[in-house]
Amino acid sequence: MHDAGERFRPFEHEGMYALFAEIRQTVPVFYAPEIDYWVVTRREDVIAVLRDHERFSAAVATQAVVPWPPEMLQYMVDQGFTNESVQVACDPPRHTRIRSHVQGFLNPKKLQSFEAEVRALVQGYIAAMKGQESIDLVDALTYELPARTAFLLLGVKDIDPRRIKKWTELRVKLMHGHPTREEQMAAADDLLDFWRFSCDLVEQRKVNPGDDYPSWLLASRAGDDSRLTENEIKSLTFALLLAAHETTSNASANVLLELMRRPDDWNALVNDPSLIPNAVEEGLRYVSSVVAWRRVAKEDFELGGEHFPKGTKLLLSLASASRDESTYENGDIFDIRRKNARSHVAFGNGIHFCMGAPIARMQIRMMIEELTSAFPDMALITDEAIEIAGVLTFRGPTRLPVRLIP
Amino acid sequence: MDKQKITFQFISANGESQEVEGLTGETVMQVAYDNGIEGVAAECGGSMSCGTCHVFLDEASFARIDAPSESEMDMLDIVSSDRHATSRLSCQIKLGSDFAGAQVHIPESQY
Ligand code: HEM
Ligand code: FES
């Protein structure tokens, strides 16, 4: 018998990797009573579940871990909160229909076309850091930049990225955190503001279309509800206002933290920037910002030698999977030259594979490129504790204090 | 029908070729994966959702095997590396005897 279920603290990130490292060999799956999910620890099983959308539904992927109080639900409905599952938490055929529209915009080629604009954004943030001796990289770079990139995709201008970040954090907490009832009720109005912001954006594009995501979706809908409804487009916009930056902020800070902890690796990147793309992949593998993702079984199944009934909820530990020794030699070691780093599952797998992966990678790569070039001697200020903020699914440092010049 | 062995080649962006063997019914992506071929990332695991398993075939093989489906053609429009006349998604090519001897070129980058 093992005690993984008692020891696993789903909302706390301190010690999570160590626990998985200890149990992965012997415990492929265990029950976590605090959340009523079964936790899957091995890469092979995680990928098998993600790829098997026939038997495992994504319906629970973004479900509130702590259900909303009925009064809150009612209030939201009364106030016109008509957000619906459109992508990451829905199954075929609905998922297939919607993804085929989204793919016209969120695809590798289109995302690459933002390269020059993203580069200019990164350079702007780096320029603003110059002249300072020390800085918090989260505050100065990783927190805001991905939101600005999201604005590029959405054609949004003149909005304070911090406004979106605050809304997003609230939404993440409501979905994947464990808020108190008071916190839930207090969040309702802010969440409504966030929803209305997304709706307004779509309404504006109906009048003034541009070369942006909501405009693309509206054109792709071509006024036909059987293709895509307006409410679906509003929900897609609402979703992108979260998906396109929250994860990237965390991921870039995670990678930078690991590099700062290892001055030799940082120097290697300073001296040979061609190592950067693989360092990004290794960072995503070693500490992904999405540590876990959820599925629910549509029928009885077997996993790790055990039988499970239909309705079983699974928490797929992407964190554990990406360090699984059966694929990654010394998986708990950070190695910027690791050959198979890119086979991590940080972006999921199967039909829901992350649609923003190319631009997420691009941003992290450019941040490292510009930082290594502007501040080759950048070093962690080690006497300041670094807090890792975590909810069930996401993980990232809240601060990353560094000295920019020796 | 018994599975047959099919032999073909992967050719990397810098021209190195490697002969590999797969079984009928397997996809070119699977064979790449099983043989540790670099440059075929295939990140969505063959569900035609990522475009990172893009390859180019030699003309004769491209013409010989079944044509790509419409959704594969759509995906090929949006892959990151330039599309060629003989571009395919390796996760959508199932090995058959008509694939024997094919040359599968790997693009420089799938990012
Ligand atoms: C490092 C940053 C990122 C990480 C770690 C990440 C991770 C993920 C994961 C784990 C999934 C679910 C995959 C699955 O269920 O198999 C996902 C889905 C998705 N991501 Fe990302 N993501 C990142 C950045 C982005 C960005 C920048 C965008 C948009 C520009 C984006 C858009 C999406 C969308 C639209 C989906 C839903 C796809 C679907 O359900 O079909 N992501 N992402
Ligand atoms: S493996 Fe993703 S499209 Fe082929």
XYZ file of C-alpha atoms in Angstrom, chain A residues 43 51 99 103-104 107-110 112 277-278 281 327 339 342-344 347-354 357-358 361, chain B residues 29-30 33 38 41-52 74-83 109-111:
58
model
C 3.586 9.680 -19.564
C -5.592 10.697 -27.363
C -11.861 23.971 -33.973
C -7.762 26.833 -36.930
C -8.107 29.319 -39.737
C -2.437 28.059 -36.791
C 1.345 27.808 -37.068
C 1.611 29.889 -40.217
C -0.630 32.745 -39.116
C 4.384 33.057 -37.235
C 15.014 26.828 -28.697
C 15.894 23.528 -27.046
C 11.538 22.930 -24.724
C 11.104 8.392 -21.704
C 17.674 15.426 -27.171
C 10.408 18.500 -27.179
C 8.393 15.338 -26.670
C 7.007 16.754 -23.410
C 0.812 21.515 -24.576
C -1.324 18.406 -24.229
C -1.777 15.837 -26.980
C -4.484 14.667 -29.348
C -7.382 16.672 -30.741
C -7.132 19.411 -28.108
C -3.433 20.001 -28.687
C -2.660 23.610 -27.753
C 2.017 26.515 -28.989
C 3.905 28.248 -31.827
C 7.333 29.144 -27.870
C 4.750 9.335 -38.316
C 4.768 6.167 -36.176
C 8.804 7.977 -33.899
C 14.545 13.920 -35.592
C 7.675 16.445 -33.907
C 4.122 15.128 -34.408
C 2.984 16.814 -31.255
C -0.696 16.041 -31.437
C 0.019 12.357 -31.845
C -1.564 12.025 -35.245
C -4.913 13.717 -34.693
C -4.265 16.266 -37.429
C -4.271 19.103 -34.931
C -0.715 20.419 -34.872
C 0.899 20.359 -38.310
C 4.279 19.436 -36.833
C -6.350 22.416 -45.224
C -3.821 21.630 -42.537
C -0.968 21.659 -45.051
C -1.928 25.231 -45.915
C -1.101 26.344 -42.415
C 2.020 24.396 -41.428
C 4.967 26.545 -40.434
C 7.547 25.299 -42.939
C 6.870 26.071 -46.595
C 4.483 23.777 -48.349
C 11.959 23.245 -38.930
C 8.499 22.385 -37.668
C 8.247 25.353 -35.323
